[in-house]
Coordinates of C-alpha atoms and ligand atoms in Angstrom, one line a residue:
X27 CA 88.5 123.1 116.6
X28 CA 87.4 126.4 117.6
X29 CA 83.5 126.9 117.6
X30 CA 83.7 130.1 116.1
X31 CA 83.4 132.6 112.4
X32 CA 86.3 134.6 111.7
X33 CA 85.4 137.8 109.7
X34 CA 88.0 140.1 107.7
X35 CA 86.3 143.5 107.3
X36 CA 88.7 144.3 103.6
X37 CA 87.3 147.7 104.1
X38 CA 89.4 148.3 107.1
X39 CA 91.9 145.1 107.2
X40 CA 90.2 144.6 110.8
X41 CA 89.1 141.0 111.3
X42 CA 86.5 140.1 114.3
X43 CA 85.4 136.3 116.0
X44 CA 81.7 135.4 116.1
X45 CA 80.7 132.8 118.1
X46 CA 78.9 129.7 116.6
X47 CA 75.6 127.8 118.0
X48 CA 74.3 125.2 116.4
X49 CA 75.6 126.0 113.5
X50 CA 74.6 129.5 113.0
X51 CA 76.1 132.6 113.7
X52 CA 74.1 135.4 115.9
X53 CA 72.8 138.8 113.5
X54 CA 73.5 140.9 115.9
X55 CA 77.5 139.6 116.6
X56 CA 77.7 141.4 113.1
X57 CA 76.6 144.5 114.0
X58 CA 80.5 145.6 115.5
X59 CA 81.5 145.1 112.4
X60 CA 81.5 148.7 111.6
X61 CA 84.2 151.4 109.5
X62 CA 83.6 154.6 111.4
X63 CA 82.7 153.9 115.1
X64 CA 79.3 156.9 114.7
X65 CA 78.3 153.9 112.2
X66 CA 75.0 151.3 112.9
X67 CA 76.8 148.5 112.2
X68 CA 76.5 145.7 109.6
X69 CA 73.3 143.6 109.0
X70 CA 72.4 140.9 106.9
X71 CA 70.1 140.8 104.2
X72 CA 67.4 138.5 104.0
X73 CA 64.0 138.9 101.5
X74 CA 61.5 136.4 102.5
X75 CA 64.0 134.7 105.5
X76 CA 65.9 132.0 102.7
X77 CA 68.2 131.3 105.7
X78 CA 67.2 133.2 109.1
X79 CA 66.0 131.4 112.0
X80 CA 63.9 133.6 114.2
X81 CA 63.5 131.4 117.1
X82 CA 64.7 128.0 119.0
X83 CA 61.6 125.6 118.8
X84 CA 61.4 121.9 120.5
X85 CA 57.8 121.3 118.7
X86 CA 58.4 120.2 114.8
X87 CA 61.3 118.5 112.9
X88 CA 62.0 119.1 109.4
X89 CA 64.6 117.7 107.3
X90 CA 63.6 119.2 103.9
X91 CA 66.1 117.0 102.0
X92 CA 65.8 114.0 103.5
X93 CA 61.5 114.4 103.6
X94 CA 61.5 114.1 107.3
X95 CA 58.9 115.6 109.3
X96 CA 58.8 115.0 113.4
X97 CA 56.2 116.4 115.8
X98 CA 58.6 116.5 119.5
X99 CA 60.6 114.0 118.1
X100 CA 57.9 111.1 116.9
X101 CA 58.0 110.4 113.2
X102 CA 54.6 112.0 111.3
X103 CA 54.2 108.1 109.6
X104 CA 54.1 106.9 113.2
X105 CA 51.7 109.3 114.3
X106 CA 49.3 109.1 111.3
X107 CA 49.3 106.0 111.6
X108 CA 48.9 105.2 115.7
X109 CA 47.6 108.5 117.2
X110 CA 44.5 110.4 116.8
X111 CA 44.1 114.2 116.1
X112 CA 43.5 115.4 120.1
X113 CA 46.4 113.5 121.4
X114 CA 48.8 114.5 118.7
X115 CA 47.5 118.4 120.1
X116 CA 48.2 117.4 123.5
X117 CA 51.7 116.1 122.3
X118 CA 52.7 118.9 120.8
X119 CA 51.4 121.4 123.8
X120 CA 53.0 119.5 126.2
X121 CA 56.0 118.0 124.6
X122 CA 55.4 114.5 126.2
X123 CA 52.6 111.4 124.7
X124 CA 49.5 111.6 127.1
X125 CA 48.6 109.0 129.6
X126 CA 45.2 107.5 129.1
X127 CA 44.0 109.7 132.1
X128 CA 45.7 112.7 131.1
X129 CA 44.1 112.1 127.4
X130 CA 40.4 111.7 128.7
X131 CA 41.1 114.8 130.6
X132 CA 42.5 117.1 128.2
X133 CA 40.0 115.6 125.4
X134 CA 37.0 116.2 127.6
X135 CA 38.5 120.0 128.4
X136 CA 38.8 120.7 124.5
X137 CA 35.3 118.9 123.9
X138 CA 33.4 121.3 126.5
X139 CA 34.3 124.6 124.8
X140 CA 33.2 123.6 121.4
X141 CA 30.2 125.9 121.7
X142 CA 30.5 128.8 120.7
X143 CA 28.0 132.2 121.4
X144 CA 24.3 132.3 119.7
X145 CA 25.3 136.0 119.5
X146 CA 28.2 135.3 117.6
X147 CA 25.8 133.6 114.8
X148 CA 24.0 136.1 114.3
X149 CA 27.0 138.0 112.7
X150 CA 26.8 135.0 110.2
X151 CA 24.1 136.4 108.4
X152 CA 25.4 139.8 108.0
X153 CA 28.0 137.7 105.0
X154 CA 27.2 137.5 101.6
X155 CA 25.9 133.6 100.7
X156 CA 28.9 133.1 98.8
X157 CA 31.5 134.4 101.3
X158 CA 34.4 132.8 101.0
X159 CA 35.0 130.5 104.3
X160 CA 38.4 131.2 105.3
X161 CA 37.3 135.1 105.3
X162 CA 34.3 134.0 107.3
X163 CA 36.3 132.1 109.7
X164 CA 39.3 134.4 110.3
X165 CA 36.4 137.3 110.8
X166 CA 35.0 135.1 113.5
X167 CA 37.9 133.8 115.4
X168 CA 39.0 138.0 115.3
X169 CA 35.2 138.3 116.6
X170 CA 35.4 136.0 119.4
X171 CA 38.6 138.2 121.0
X172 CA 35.6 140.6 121.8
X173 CA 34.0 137.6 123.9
X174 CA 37.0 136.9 126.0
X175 CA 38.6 140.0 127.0
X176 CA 40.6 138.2 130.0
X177 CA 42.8 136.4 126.8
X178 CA 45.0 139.8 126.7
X179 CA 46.3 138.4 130.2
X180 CA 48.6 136.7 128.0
X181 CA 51.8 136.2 131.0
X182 CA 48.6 134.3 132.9
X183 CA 49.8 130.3 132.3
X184 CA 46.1 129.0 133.6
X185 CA 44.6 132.0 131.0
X186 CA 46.4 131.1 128.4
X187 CA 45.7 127.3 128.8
X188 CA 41.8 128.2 128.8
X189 CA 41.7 130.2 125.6
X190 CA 44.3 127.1 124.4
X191 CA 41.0 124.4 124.8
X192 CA 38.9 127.1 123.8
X193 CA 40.4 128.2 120.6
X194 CA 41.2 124.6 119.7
X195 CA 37.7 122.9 120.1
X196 CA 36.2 126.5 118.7
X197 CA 37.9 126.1 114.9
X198 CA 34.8 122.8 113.9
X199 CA 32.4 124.3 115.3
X200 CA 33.0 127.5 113.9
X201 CA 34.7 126.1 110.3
X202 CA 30.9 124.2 110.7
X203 CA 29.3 127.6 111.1
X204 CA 30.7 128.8 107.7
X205 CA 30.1 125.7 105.6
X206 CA 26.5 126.2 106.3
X207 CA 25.9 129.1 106.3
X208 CA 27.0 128.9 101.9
X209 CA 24.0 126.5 101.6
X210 CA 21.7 128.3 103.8
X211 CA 21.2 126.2 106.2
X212 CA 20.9 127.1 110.0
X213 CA 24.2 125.9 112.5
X214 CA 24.1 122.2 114.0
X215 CA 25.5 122.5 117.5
X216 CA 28.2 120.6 118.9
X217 CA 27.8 116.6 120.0
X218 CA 29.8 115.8 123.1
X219 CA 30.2 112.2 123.0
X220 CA 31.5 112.2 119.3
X221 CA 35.3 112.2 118.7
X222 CA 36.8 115.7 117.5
X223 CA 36.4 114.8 113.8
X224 CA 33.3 112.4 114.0
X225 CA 31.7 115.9 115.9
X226 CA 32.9 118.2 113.5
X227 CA 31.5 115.6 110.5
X228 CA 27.9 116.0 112.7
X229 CA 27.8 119.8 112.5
X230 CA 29.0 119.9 108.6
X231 CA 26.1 116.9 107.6
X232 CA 23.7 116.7 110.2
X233 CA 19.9 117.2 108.7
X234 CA 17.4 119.0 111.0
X235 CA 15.8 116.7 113.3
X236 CA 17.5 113.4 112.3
X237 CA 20.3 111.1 113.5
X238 CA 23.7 111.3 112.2
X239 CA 26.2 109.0 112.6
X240 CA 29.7 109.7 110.9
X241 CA 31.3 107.0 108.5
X242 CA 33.9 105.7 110.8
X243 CA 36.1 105.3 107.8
X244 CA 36.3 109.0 107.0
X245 CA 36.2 110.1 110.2
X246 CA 39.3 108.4 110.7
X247 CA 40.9 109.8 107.3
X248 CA 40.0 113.1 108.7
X249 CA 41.7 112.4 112.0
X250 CA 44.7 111.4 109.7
X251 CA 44.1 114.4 107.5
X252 CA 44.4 116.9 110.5
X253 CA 47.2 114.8 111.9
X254 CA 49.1 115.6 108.9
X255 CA 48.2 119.0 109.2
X256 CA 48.5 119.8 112.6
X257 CA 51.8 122.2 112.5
X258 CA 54.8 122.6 110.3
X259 CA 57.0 125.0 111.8
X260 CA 57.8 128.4 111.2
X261 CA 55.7 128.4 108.1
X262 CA 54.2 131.7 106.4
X263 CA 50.8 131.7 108.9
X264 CA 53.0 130.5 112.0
X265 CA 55.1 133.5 111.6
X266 CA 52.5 135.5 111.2
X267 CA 50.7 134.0 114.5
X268 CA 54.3 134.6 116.1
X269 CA 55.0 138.0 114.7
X270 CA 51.1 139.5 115.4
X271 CA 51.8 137.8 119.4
X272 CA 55.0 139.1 119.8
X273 CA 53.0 143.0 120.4
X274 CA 51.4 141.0 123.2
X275 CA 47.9 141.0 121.2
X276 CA 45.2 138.1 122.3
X277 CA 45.6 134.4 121.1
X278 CA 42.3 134.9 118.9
X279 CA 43.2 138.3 116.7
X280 CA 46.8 136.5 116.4
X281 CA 45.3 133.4 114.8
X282 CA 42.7 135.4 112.9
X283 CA 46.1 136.7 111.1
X284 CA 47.6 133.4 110.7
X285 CA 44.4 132.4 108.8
X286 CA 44.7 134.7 106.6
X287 CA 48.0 134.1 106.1
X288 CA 46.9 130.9 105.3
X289 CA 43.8 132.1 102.7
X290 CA 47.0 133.1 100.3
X291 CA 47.2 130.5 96.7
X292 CA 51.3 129.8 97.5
X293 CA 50.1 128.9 101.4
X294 CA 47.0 126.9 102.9
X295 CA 45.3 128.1 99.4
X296 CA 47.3 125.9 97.5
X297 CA 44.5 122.7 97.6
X298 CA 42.0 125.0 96.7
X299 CA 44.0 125.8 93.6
X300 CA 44.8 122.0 93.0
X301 CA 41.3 121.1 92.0
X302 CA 41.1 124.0 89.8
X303 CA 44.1 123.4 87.9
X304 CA 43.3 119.6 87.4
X305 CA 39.2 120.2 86.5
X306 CA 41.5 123.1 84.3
X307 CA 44.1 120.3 82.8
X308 CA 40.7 117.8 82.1
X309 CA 42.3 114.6 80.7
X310 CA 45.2 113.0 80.6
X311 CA 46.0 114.1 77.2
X312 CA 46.4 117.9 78.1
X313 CA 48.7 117.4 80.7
X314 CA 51.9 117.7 78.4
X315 CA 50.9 121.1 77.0
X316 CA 50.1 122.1 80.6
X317 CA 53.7 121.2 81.9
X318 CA 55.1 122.8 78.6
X319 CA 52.9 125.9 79.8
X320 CA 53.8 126.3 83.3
X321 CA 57.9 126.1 82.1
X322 CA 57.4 128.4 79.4
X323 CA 55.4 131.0 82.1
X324 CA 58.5 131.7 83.9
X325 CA 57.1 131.7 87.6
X326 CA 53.8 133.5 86.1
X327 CA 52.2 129.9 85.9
X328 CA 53.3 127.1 88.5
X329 CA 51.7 123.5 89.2
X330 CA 49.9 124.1 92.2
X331 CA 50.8 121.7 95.1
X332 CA 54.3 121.2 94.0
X333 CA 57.3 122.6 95.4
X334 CA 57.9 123.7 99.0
X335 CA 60.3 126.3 100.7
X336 CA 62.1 123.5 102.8
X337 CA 61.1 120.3 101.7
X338 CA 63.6 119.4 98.4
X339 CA 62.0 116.1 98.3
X340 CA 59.0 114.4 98.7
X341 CA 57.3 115.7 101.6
X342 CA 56.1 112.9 103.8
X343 CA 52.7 114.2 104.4
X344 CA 51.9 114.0 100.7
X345 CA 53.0 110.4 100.9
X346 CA 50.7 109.0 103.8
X347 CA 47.6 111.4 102.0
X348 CA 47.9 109.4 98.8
X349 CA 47.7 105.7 101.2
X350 CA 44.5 107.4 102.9
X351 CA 42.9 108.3 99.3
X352 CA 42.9 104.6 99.1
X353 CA 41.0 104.2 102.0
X354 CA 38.5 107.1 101.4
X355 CA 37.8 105.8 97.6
X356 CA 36.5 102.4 98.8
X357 CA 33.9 104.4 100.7
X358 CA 33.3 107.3 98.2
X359 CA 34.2 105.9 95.2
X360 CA 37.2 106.7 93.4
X361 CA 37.8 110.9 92.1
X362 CA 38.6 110.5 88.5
X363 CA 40.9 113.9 89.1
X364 CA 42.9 111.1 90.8
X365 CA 44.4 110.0 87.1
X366 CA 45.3 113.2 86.2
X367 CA 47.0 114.2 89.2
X368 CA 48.8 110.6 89.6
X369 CA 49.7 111.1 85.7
X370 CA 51.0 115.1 86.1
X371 CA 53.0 113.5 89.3
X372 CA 54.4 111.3 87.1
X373 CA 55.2 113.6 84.2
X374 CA 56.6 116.5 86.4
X375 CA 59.0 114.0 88.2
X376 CA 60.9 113.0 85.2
X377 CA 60.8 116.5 83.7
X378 CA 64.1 117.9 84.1
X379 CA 62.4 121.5 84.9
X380 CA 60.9 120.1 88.2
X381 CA 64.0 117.7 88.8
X382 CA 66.4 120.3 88.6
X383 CA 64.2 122.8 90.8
X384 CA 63.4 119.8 93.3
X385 CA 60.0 120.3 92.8
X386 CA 58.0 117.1 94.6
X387 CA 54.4 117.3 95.6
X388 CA 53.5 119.1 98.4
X389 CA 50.9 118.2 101.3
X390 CA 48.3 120.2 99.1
X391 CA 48.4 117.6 95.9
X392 CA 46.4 115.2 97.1
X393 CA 44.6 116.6 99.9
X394 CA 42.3 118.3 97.5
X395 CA 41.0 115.1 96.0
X396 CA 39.9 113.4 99.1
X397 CA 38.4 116.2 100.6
X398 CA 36.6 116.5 97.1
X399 CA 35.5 112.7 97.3
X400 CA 34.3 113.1 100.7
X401 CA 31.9 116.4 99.5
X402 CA 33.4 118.8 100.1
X403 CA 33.4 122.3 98.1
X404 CA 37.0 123.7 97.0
X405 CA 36.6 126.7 98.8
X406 CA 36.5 124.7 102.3
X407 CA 39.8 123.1 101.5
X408 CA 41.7 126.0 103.2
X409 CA 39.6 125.4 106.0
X410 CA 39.9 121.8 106.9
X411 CA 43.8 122.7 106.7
X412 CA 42.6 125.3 109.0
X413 CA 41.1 123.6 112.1
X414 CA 44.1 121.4 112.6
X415 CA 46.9 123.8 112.2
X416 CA 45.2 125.8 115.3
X417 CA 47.3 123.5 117.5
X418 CA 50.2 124.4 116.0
X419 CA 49.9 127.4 115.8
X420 CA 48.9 128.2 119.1
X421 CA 51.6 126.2 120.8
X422 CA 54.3 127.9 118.6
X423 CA 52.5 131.4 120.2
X424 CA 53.0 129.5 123.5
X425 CA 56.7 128.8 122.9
X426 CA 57.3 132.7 121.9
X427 CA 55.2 134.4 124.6
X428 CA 57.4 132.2 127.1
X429 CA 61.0 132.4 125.9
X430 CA 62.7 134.7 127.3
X431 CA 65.0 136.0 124.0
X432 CA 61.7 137.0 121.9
X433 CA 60.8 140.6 121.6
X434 CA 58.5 142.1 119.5
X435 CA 59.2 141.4 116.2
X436 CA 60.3 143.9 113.9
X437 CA 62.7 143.3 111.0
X438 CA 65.2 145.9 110.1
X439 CA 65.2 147.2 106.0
X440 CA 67.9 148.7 103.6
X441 CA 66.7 152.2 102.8
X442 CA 67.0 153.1 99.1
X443 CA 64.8 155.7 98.7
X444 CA 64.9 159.7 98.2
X445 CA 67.8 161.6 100.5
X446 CA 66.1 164.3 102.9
X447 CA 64.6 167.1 101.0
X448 CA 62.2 169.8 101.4
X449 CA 58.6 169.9 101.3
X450 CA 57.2 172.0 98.1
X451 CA 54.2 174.0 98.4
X452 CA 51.4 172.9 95.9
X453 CA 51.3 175.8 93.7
X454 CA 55.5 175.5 93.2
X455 CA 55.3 172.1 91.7
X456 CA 55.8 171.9 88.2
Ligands
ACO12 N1 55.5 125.1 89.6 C1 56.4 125.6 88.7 N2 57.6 126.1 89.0 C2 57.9 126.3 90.3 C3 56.9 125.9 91.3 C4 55.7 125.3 90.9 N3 54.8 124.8 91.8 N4 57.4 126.1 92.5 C5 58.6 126.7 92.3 N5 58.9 126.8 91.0 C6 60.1 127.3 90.3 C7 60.2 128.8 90.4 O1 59.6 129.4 89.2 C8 61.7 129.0 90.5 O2 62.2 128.9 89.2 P1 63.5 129.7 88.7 O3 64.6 129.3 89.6 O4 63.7 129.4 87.3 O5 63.1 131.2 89.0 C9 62.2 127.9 91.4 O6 61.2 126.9 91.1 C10 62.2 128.2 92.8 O7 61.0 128.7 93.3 P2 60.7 129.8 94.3 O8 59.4 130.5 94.1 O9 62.0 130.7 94.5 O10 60.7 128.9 95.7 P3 60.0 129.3 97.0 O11 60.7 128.5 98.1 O12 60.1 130.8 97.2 O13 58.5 128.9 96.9 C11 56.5 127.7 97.0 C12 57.9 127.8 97.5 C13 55.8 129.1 97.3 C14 55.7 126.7 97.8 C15 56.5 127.4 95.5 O14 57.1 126.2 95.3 C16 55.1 127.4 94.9 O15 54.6 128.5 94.6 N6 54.4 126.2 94.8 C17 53.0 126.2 94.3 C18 52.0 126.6 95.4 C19 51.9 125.5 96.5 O16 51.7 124.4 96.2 N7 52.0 126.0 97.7 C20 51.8 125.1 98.9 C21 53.1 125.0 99.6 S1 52.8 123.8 101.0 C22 52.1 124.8 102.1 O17 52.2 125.9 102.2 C23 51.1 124.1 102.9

C-alpha cells in the first residue's frame, strides 16, 4: 500500500502524489497544485484550525473520543492520583519521571525564585481594588520581562532553563499578589520549606504576624487541581504562547499573551462563568427552562463548562475533579451549587441537543465549585487554572523555540475584499 494522496486537479485533468506522515498530508505539498504556472498555488482553508496541526509535540496525549488525556505518555488518573504538581512539571520539561535526587533538586531550583521584586509591588497599587486578577496577573508577568532582559537570549539552553524555574515558581507568588491586593491587604512573601501549593495557600491566607499552616487535605486537592491543569496541548492560550514565541519575543511577554488568552469566557474563563450560571439557574427546579433556554438561543446562550473542541466525550479531568470535590467537602462542607450542577449534568446528558452535539462536561464544571468551597472568589478561578498551565505552556515554547521546522508563525488568508482602486480626494466624494 502506497503511503501517499493522489490528487486530480478537474480544472486541468492533471493529477499530483502527496506524501502521507502520520496520517496527514503536508499544506504546502498542495501548493504545486496550480492552473497557470505565474499562479501561488492552492491552500487550504481552515477558520479556527478544525483540522490543522501546527506542530509535532511529544508532551500531551489526547484522544478526544475515547476521553484520554496523557502527559509524555503516563495516564492523567495515574498522575493525579500518584504524583505531585512539581514533579508532574519536571515530567513534562524533561520528558522522563524524576529521580528522587533530580526532584529535590529541580523542586528546590523552582522554590528559590518564588520571590519576586518589592519594586514590582509597588505597580500593584497603581490597579483599581476591583481589578480583575487575570488582568493583574498577565500585566505583571509582561512587567517582569522588564526585570530580566537576558530572557530575549532565547537560543541560550541554561537561559532559558533559568527564566523556566523563574516563571514557574513566579505564577503563586504573583497570582498571591493579586488576590490580595482585591481585599486590601499587603503581600505575604514566599515560605521555602512549604510544598508549591501548601506555599502558595500561605501567601493567599496568611494573617499579619501569625502562623499558618495549610489544611493538608486541600493542599493536596490543589496539587491535584493544578495536576489536572498543568497543560493540554495546543489549546487556544498554548497557541498563543507558541505563536507570540515564534517572533523570538521573551518567555514572560509570551505567557503574558497566553493568559490573556486564557481570561476569554469559551477558554480558562469558562469556571468563572460556571458559578454564575448555576447561582443564575438557583434550584433545581429551574434547571429545565434553562436547558430549554440555552437550545432555543442558537449558540447566543451555551451551558458553560460543557463541550470541548477535542474532547467528544467526557473529559477525564472533569472526572477525577468531581472524586476530589468529595474530598474537599468533608473539610469545607459540601457547596449546595453541587446539586444543581450534578442535576444540569444529568439533565444535559440525556438531552438529545447535548447528545447529538457530544456535549460532556468540561474540566471547568466542577472546578468552580471546589475552588468556591475552599474560598475562593469567582474571579480567581481563571487564575488558579493559571499558575499550573505555566508549565505547560512554557515547555510547549521550549518544544517550538528548539525544533527546527517552526518559523514564525503567520497564517496565510483568502482575500475578498475591494479590487485595486484609486484613492479619492475628500472634497470628490459624494
Ligand atoms: N452549550 C450549548 N451548546 C453548545 C455548547 C454549550 N456549552 N458548546 C457547543 N454547543 C453547540 C454549538 O451551539 C454548536 O451547535 P450547532 O451545531 O447547532 O451550531 C455545536 O454545539 C458545536 O459547537 P461549536 O461552537 O462549533 O464547537 P467548538 O469546538 O468551536 O467550541 C467550545 C468548543 C468553545 C469549548 C464550546 O463547546 C463552548 O463554548 N463551551 C462552553 C464554554 C466552555 O465551557 N469553555 C471551556 C472549554 S475547556 C477549556 O478551554 C479549558
Amino acid at each position: 500500500m502506497a503511503n501517499t494522496l493522489t490528487i486530480t486537479d478537474n480544472r486541468t485533468g492533471k493529477s499530483y502524489e502527496l506524501p502521507i506522515e502520520h496520517d496527514t498530508v503536508r499544506a504546502m505539498d498542495l501548493r504545486k497544485i496550480k492552473v497557470t504556472d505565474d499562479e501561488f498555488g492552492m491552500m487550504t482553508y481552515d477558520p479556527a484550525f478544525m483540522n490543522t496541526a501546527s506542530c509535532i509535540s511529544k508532551i500531551t496525549y489526547i484522544d478526544g473520543d475515547k476521553g484520554i488525556l496523557r502527559y509524555r505518555g503516563y495516564p492523567i488518573d495515574q498522575l493525579a492520583e500518584k504524583s505531585s504538581h512539581l514533579e508532574v512539571a519536571y515530567l513534562l520539561m524533561h520528558g522522563e519521571l524524576p529521580t528522587a535526587p533530580q526532584l529535590k533538586e529541580w523542586s528546590d531550583a523552582i522554590m528559590s525564585h518564588s520571590d519576586v521584586f518589592d519594586q514590582l509591588q509597588k505597580g500593584l497599587s497603581g490597579f483599581r481594588q476591583d481589578a480583575h486578577p487575570m488582568g493583574m496577573l498577565a500585566s505583571l508577568v509582561a512587567a517582569l520581562s522588564t526585570y530580566y532582559p537576558e530572557s530575549r537570549k532565547i537560543s541560550d539552553p541554561a537561559n532559558r532553563q533559568l527564566q523556566i524555574h523563574r516563571l514557574i515558581a513566579k505564577m503563586p507568588t504573583l497570582g498571591a499578589w493579586c488576590f490580595r491586593q482585591r481585599k486590601g491587604l499587603a503581600p505575604v512573601a514566599p515560605e521555602k520549606g512549604l510544598s508549591y501549593t501548601g506555599n502558595f495557600l500561605q501567601m493567599l491566607y496568611k494573617a499579619e504576624g501569625q502562623k499558618y499552616s495549610p489544611n493538608p487535605v486541600l493542599e493536596r486537592a490543589l496539587d491535584i487541581l493544578f495536576i489536572l491543569h498543568a497543560d493540554h496541548e495546543q489549546n487556544c492560550s498554548t497557541s498563543a504562547m507558541r505563536a507570540i514565541g515564534s517572533s523570538q519575543a521573551d518567555p514572560y511577554v509570551s505567557m503574558s499573551g497566553a493568559l490573556s488568552a486564557l481570561y476569554g469566557p469559551l477558554h480558562g474563563g469558562a469556571n468563572e462563568q460556571v458559578l454564575v450560571m448555576l447561582k443564575e439557574i438557583g434550584s433545581k427546579d429551574h434547571i429545565p427552562a434553562f436547558i430549554k433556554e440555552v437550545k432555543e438561543g442558537k449558540g447566543e446562550k451555551r451551558l458553560m463548562g460543557f463541550g470541548h473542541r477535542v474532547y467528544k466525550n467526557y473529559d477525564p479531568r472533569a472526572k477525577i475533579i468531581k472524586q476530589t470535590a468529595d474530598q474537599v467537602f468533608e473539610v469545607t462542607g459540601r457547596n449546595p451549587l453541587l446539586d444543581i450542577a450534578l442535576e444540569l449534568e444529568r439533565i444535559a446528558l440525556q438531552d438529545e441537543y447535548f447528545v447529538k452535539r457530544k456535549l460532556y462536561p468540561n474540566v471547568d464544571f466542577y472546578s468552580g465549585i471546589i475552588y468556591q468551597a475552599m474560598g475562593f472568589p469567582p474571579e480567581f478561578f481563571t487564575v488558579l487554572f493559571a499558575i499550573p498551565r505555566a508549565a505547560g505552556w512554557l515547555v510547549q515554547w521550549l518544544e517550538m523555540v528548539t525544533d527546527p521546522e517552526q518559523k514564525i508563525a503567520r497564517p496565510r488568508q483568502i482575500y475578498l475584499g475591494s479590487p485595486d482602486r484609486n484613492y479619492v480626494p475628500l472634497n470628490q466624494r459624494a
